[in-house]
PDB file of C-alpha atoms in Angstrom:
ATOM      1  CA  UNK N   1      33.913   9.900 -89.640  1.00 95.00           C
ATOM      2  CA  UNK N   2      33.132   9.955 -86.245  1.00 97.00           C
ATOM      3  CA  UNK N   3      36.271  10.500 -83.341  1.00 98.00           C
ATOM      4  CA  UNK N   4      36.512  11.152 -80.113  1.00 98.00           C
ATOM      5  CA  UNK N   5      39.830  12.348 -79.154  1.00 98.00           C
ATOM      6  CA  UNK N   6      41.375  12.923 -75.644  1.00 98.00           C
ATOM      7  CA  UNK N   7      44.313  14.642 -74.063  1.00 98.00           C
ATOM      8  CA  UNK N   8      47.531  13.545 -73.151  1.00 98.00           C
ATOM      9  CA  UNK N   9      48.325  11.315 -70.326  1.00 98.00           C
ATOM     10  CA  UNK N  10      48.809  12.764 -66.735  1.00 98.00           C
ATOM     11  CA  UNK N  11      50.793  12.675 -63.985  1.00 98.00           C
ATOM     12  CA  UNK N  12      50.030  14.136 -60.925  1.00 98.00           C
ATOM     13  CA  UNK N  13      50.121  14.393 -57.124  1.00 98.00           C
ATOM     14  CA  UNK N  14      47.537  13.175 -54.164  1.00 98.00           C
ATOM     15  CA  UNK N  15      46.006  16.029 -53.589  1.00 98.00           C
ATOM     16  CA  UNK N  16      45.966  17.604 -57.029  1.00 98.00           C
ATOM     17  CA  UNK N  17      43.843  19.147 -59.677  1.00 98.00           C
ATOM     18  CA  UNK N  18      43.002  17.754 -62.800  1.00 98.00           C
ATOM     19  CA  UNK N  19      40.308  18.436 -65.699  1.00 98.00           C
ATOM     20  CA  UNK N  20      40.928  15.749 -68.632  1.00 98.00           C
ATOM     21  CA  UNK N  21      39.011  16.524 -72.442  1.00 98.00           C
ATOM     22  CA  UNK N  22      37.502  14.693 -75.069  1.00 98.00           C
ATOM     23  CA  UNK N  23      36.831  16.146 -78.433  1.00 98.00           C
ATOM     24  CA  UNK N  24      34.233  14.634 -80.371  1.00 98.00           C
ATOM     25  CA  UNK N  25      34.158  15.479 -84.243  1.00 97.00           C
ATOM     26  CA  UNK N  26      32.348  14.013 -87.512  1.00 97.00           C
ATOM     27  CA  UNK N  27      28.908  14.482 -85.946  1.00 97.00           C
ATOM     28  CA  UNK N  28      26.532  16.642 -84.246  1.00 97.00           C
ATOM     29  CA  UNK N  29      27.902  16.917 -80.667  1.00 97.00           C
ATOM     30  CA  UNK N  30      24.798  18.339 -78.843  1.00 97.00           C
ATOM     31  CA  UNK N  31      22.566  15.478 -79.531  1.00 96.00           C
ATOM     32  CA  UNK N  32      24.215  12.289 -77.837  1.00 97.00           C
ATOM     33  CA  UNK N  33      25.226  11.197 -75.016  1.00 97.00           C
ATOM     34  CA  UNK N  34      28.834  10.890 -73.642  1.00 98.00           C
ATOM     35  CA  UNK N  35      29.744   8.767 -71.354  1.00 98.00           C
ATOM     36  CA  UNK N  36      33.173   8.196 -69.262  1.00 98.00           C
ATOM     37  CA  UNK N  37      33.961   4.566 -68.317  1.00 98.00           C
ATOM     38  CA  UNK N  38      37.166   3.630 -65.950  1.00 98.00           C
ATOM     39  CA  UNK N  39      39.485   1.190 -66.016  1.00 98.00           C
ATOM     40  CA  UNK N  40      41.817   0.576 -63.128  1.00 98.00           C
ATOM     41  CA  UNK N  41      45.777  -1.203 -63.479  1.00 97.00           C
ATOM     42  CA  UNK N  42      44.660  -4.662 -64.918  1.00 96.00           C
ATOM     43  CA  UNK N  43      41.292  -4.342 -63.793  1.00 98.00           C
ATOM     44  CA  UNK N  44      37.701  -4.482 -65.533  1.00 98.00           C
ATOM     45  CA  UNK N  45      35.499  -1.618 -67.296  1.00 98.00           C
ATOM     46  CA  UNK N  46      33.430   0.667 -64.809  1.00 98.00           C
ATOM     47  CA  UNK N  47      30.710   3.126 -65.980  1.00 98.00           C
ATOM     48  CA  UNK N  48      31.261   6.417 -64.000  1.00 98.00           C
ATOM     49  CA  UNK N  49      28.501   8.379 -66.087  1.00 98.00           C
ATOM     50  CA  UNK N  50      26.964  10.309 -68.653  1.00 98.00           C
ATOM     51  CA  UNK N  51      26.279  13.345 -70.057  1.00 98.00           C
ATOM     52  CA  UNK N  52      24.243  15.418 -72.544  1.00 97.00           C
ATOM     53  CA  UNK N  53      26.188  17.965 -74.060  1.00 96.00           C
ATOM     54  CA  UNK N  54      23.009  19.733 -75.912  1.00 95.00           C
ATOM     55  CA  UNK N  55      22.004  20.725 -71.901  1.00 95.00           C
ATOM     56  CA  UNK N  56      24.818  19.524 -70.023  1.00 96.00           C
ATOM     57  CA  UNK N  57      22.517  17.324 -68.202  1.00 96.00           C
ATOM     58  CA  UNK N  58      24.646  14.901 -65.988  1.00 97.00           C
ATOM     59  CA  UNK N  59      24.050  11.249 -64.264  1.00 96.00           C
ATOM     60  CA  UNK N  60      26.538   9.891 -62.071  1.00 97.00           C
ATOM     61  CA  UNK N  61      26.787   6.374 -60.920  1.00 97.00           C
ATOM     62  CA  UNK N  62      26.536   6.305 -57.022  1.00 97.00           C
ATOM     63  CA  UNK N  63      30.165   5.036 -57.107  1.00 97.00           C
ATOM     64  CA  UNK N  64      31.659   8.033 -58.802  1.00 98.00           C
ATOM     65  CA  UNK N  65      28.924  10.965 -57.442  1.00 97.00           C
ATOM     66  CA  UNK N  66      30.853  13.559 -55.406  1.00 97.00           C
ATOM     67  CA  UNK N  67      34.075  12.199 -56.783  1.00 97.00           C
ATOM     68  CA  UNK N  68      34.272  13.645 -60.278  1.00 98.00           C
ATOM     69  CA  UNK N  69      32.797  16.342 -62.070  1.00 98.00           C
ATOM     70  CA  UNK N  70      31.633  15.749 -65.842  1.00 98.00           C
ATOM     71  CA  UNK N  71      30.699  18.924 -68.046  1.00 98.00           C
ATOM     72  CA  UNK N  72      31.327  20.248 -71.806  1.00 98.00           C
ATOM     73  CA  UNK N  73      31.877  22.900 -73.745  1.00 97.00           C
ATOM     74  CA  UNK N  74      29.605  23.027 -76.724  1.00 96.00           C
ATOM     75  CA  UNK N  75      31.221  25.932 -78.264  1.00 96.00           C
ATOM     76  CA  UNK N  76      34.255  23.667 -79.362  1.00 97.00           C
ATOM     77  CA  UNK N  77      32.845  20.201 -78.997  1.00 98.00           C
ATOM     78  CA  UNK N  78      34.239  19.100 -75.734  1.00 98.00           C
ATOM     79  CA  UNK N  79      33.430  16.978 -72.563  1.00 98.00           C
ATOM     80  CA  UNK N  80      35.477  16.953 -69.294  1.00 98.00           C
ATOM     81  CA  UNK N  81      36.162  15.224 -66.436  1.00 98.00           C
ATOM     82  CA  UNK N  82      37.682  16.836 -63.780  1.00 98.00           C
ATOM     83  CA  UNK N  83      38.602  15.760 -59.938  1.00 98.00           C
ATOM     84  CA  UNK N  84      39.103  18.490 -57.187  1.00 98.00           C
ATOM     85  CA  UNK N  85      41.440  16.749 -55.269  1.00 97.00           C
ATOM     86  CA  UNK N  86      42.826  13.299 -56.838  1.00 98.00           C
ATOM     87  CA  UNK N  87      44.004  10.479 -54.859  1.00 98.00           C
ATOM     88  CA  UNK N  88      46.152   7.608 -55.545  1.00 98.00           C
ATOM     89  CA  UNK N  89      43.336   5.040 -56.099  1.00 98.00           C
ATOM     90  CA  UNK N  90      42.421   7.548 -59.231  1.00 98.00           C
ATOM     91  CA  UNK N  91      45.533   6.112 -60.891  1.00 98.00           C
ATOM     92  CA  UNK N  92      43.615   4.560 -64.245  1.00 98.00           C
ATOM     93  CA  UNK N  93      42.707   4.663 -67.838  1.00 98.00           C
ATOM     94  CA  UNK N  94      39.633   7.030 -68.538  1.00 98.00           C
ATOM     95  CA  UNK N  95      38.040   6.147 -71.426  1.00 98.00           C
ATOM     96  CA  UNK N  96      35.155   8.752 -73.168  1.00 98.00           C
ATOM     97  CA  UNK N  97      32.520   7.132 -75.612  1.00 98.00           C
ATOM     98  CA  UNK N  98      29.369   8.300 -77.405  1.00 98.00           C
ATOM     99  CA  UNK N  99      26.040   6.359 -77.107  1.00 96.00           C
ATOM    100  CA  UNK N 100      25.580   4.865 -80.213  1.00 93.00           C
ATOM    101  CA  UNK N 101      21.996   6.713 -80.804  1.00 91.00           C
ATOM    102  CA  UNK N 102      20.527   9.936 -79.650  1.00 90.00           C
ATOM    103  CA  UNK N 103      18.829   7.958 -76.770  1.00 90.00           C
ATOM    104  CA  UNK N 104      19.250   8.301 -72.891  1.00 90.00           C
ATOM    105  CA  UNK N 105      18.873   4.467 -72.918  1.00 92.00           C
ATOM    106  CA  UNK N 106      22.421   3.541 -75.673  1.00 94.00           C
ATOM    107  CA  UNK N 107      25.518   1.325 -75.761  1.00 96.00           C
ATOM    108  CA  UNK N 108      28.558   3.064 -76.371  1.00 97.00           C
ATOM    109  CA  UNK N 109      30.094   2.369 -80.315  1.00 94.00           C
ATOM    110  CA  UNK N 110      32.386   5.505 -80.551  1.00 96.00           C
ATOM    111  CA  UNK N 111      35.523   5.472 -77.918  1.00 98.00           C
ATOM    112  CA  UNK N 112      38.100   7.798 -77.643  1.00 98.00           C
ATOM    113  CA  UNK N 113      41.475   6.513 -77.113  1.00 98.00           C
ATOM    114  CA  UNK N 114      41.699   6.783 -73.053  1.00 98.00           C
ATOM    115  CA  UNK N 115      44.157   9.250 -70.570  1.00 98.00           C
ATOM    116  CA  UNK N 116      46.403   7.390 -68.347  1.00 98.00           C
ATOM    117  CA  UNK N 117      45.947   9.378 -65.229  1.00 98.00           C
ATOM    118  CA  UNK N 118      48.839   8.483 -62.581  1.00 98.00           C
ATOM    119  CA  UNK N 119      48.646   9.896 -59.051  1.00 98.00           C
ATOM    120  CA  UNK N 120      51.847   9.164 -57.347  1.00 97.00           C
ATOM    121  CA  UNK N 121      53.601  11.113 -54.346  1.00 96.00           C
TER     122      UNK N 121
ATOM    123  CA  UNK A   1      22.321  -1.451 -58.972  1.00 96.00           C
ATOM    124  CA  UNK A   2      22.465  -4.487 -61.188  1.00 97.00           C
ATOM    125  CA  UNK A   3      25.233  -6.485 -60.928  1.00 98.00           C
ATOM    126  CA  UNK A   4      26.104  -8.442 -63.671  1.00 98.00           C
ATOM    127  CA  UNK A   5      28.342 -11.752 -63.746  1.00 98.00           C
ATOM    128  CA  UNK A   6      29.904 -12.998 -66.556  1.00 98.00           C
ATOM    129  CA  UNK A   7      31.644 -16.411 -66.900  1.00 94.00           C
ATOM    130  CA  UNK A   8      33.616 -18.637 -67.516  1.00 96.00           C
ATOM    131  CA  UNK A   9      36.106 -15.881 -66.057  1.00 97.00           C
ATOM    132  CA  UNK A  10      39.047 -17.959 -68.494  1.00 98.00           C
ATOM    133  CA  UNK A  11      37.862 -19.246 -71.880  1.00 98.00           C
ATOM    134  CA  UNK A  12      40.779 -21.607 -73.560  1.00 97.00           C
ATOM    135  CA  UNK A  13      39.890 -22.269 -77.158  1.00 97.00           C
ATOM    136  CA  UNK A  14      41.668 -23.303 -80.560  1.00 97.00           C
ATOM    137  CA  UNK A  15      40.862 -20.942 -83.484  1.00 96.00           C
ATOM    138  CA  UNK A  16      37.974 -22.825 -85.338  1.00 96.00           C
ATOM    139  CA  UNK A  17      36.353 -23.623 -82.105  1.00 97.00           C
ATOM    140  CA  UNK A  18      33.021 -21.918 -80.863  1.00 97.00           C
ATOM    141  CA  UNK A  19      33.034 -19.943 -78.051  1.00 98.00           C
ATOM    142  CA  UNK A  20      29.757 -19.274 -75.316  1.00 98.00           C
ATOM    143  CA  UNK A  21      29.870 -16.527 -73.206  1.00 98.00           C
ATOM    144  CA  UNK A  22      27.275 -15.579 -70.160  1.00 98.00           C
ATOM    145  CA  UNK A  23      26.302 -12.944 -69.182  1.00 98.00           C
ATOM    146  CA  UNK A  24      23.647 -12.897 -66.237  1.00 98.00           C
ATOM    147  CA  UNK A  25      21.768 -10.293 -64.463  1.00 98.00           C
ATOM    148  CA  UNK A  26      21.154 -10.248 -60.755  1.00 98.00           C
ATOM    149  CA  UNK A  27      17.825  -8.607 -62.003  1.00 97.00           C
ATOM    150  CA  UNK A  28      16.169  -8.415 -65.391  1.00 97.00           C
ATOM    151  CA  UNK A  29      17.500  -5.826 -67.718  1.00 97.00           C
ATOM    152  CA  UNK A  30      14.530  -3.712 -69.169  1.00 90.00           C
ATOM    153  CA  UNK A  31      14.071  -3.925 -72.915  1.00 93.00           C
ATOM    154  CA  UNK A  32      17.135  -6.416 -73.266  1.00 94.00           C
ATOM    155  CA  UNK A  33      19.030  -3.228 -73.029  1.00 97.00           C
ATOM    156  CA  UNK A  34      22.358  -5.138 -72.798  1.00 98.00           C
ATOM    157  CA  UNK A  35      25.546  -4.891 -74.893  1.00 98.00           C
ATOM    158  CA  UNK A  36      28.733  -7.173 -75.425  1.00 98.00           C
ATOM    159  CA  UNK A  37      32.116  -5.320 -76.122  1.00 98.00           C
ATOM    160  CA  UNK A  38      35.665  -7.080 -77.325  1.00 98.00           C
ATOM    161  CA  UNK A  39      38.808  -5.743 -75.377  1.00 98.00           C
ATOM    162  CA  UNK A  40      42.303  -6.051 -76.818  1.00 98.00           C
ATOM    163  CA  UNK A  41      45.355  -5.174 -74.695  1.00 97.00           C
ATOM    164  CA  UNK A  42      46.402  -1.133 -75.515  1.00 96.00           C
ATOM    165  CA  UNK A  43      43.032  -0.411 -76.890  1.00 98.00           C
ATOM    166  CA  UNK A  44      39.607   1.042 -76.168  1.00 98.00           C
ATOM    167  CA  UNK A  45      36.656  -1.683 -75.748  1.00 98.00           C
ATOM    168  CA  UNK A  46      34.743  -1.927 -79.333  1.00 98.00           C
ATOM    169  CA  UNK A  47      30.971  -2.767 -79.799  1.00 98.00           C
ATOM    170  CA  UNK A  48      30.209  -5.923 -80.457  1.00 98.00           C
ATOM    171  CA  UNK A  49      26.124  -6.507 -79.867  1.00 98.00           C
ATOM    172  CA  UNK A  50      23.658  -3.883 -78.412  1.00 98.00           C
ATOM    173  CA  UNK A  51      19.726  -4.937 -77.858  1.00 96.00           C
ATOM    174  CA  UNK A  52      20.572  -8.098 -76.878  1.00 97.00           C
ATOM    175  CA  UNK A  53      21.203  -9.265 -80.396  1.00 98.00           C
ATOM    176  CA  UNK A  54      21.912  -6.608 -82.686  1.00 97.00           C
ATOM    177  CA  UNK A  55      25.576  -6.599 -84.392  1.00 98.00           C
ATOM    178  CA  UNK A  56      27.157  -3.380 -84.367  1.00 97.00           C
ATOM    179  CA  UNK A  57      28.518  -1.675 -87.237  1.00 95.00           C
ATOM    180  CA  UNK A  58      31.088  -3.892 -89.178  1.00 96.00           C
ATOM    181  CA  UNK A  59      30.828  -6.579 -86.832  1.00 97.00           C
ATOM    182  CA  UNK A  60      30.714 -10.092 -88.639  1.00 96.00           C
ATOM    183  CA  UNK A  61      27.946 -12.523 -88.538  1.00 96.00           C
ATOM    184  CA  UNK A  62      30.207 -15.178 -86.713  1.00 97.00           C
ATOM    185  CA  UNK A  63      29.530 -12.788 -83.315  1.00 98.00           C
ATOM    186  CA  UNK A  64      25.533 -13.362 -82.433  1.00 98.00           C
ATOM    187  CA  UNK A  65      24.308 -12.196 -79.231  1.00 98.00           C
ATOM    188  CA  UNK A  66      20.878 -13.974 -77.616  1.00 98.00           C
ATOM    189  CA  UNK A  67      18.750 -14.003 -74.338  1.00 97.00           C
ATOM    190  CA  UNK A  68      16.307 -11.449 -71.800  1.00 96.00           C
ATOM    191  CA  UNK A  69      15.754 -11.097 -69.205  1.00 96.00           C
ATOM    192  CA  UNK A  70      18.699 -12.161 -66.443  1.00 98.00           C
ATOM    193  CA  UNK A  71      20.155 -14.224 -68.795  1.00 98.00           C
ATOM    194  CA  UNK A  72      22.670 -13.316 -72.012  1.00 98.00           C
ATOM    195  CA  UNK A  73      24.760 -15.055 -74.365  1.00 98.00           C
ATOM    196  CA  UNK A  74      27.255 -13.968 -76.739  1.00 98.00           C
ATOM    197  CA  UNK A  75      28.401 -16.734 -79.543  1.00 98.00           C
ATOM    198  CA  UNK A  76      31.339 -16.783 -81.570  1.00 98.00           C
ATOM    199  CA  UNK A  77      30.432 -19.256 -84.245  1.00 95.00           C
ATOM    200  CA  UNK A  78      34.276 -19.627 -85.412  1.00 94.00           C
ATOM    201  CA  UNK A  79      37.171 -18.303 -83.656  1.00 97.00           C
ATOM    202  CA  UNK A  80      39.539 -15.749 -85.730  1.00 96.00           C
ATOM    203  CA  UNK A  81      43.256 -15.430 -84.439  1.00 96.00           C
ATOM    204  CA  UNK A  82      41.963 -11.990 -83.458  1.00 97.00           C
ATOM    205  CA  UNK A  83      39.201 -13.349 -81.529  1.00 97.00           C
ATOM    206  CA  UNK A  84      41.506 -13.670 -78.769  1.00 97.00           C
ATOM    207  CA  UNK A  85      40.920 -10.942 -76.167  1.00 98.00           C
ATOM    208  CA  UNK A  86      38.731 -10.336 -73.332  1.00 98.00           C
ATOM    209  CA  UNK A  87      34.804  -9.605 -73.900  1.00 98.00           C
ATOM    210  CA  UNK A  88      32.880  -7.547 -71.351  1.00 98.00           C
ATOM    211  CA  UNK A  89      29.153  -7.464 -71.233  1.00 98.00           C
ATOM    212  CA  UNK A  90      26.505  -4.627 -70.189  1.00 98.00           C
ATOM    213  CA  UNK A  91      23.298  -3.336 -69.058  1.00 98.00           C
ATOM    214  CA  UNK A  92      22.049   0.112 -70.134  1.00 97.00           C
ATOM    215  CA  UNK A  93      18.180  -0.316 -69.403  1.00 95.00           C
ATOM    216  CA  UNK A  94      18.861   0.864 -65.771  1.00 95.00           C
ATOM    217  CA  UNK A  95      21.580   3.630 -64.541  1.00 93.00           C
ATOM    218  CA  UNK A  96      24.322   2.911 -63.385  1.00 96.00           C
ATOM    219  CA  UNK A  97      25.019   1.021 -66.959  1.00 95.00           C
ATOM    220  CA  UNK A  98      26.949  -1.424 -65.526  1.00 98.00           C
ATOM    221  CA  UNK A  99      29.652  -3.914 -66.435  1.00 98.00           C
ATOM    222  CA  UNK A 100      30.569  -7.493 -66.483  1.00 98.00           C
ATOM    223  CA  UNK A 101      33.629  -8.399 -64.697  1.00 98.00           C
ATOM    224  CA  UNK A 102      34.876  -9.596 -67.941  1.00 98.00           C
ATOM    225  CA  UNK A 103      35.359 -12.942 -69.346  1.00 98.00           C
ATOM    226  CA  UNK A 104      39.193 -13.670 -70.995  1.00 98.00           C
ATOM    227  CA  UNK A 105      39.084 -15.838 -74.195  1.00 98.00           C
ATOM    228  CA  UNK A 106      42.690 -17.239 -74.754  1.00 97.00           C
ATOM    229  CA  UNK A 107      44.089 -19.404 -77.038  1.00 95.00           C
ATOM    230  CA  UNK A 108      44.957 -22.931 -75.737  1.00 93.00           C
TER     231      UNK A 108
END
């Protein structure tokens, strides 16, 4: 069976570190696509990007480029997303999800659960 | 980037009704790379349609998805009780993949 799981839900400070996981299991990890997708406090889905964890190939949307990092650790089946320096307006669920083929060009059928991420002074 | 604008924003239906949603494009998405997901309240978005009109895994044949080009439909033959939620739509022909604003389908 196929899961993605993610860590625990954050709170942090403006300002702040964070690097949030998602584990993917029940299938070969290197060969598709993850993406990360945010939703804001009663707000809509937004795509923030993808990656490729067999090269750790990365595309950002313009919205979210310079603003987040995305990366994985093969070795243990893991993809990231981490902010340098978090704001308030970062305060949102972060959802992970695998394409639903190998290709670049894929909807997303396998989500993990979401992190609440709360920034908050 | 393509925008894409879903609507009715508000959908009020009785279970047993069919339900049309739209989804257009404010450009045409290559390949009728576009996708339909059902949100719930708590819970990650599930996939409905991808290619325009292909169900997903598990999904019943009361969801059918139709259209190309700028313009996208998903039906719902026969609402379910569990029907009720919100449905987004989106393009993945062209990055950034993105979404509908949503459209809410409530029971009236």
């Amino acid at each position: 069976e196929v899961q993605l799981v993610q860590s625990g839900a954050e709170v942090k400070k403006p300002g702040e570190y964070l690097k949030i996981s998602c584990k993917g299991s029940g299938y070969s990890f290197t060969t598709y696509w993850i993406g990360w997708v945010r939703q804001m406090p009663g707000k809509g889905l937004e795509w923030m990007g993808m990656i490729y964890p067999g090269d750790s190939d990365a595309r950002y949307s313009p919205s979210f480029q310079g603003q987040v990092t995305m990366s994985v650790d093969k070795s243990i089946n893991t993809a990231y997303l981490q902010w340098s320096s978090l704001k308030a307006s970062d305060t949102a669920m972060y959802f992970c999800a695998r394409h639903v083929d190998t290709s670049w060009y894929a909807a997303l059928n396998h989500w993990g659960q979401g992190t609440q991420v709360t920034v908050s002074s | 980037e393509i925008v894409l604008t879903q609507s009715p924003g508000t959908l009020s239906l009785s279970p047993g009704e069919g339900a049309t949603l739209s989804c257009r494009a404010s450009q045409s998405v290559n390949n009728r790379f576009l996708a339909w997901y059902q949100q719930k309240p708590g819970q990650a978005p599930r996939l409905l349609i991808h290619g325009a009109s292909s169900r997903a895994t598990g999904i019943p044949d009361t969801f059918s998805g139709s259209g190309s080009g700028t313009d996208f439909t998903l039906t719902i033959s026969r609402l379910e009780p569990e029907d009720f939620a919100v449905y987004y739509c989106q393009q993945y022909g062209s990055s950034p993949y993105t979404f509908g604003q949503g459209t809410k389908l409530e029971i009236k």
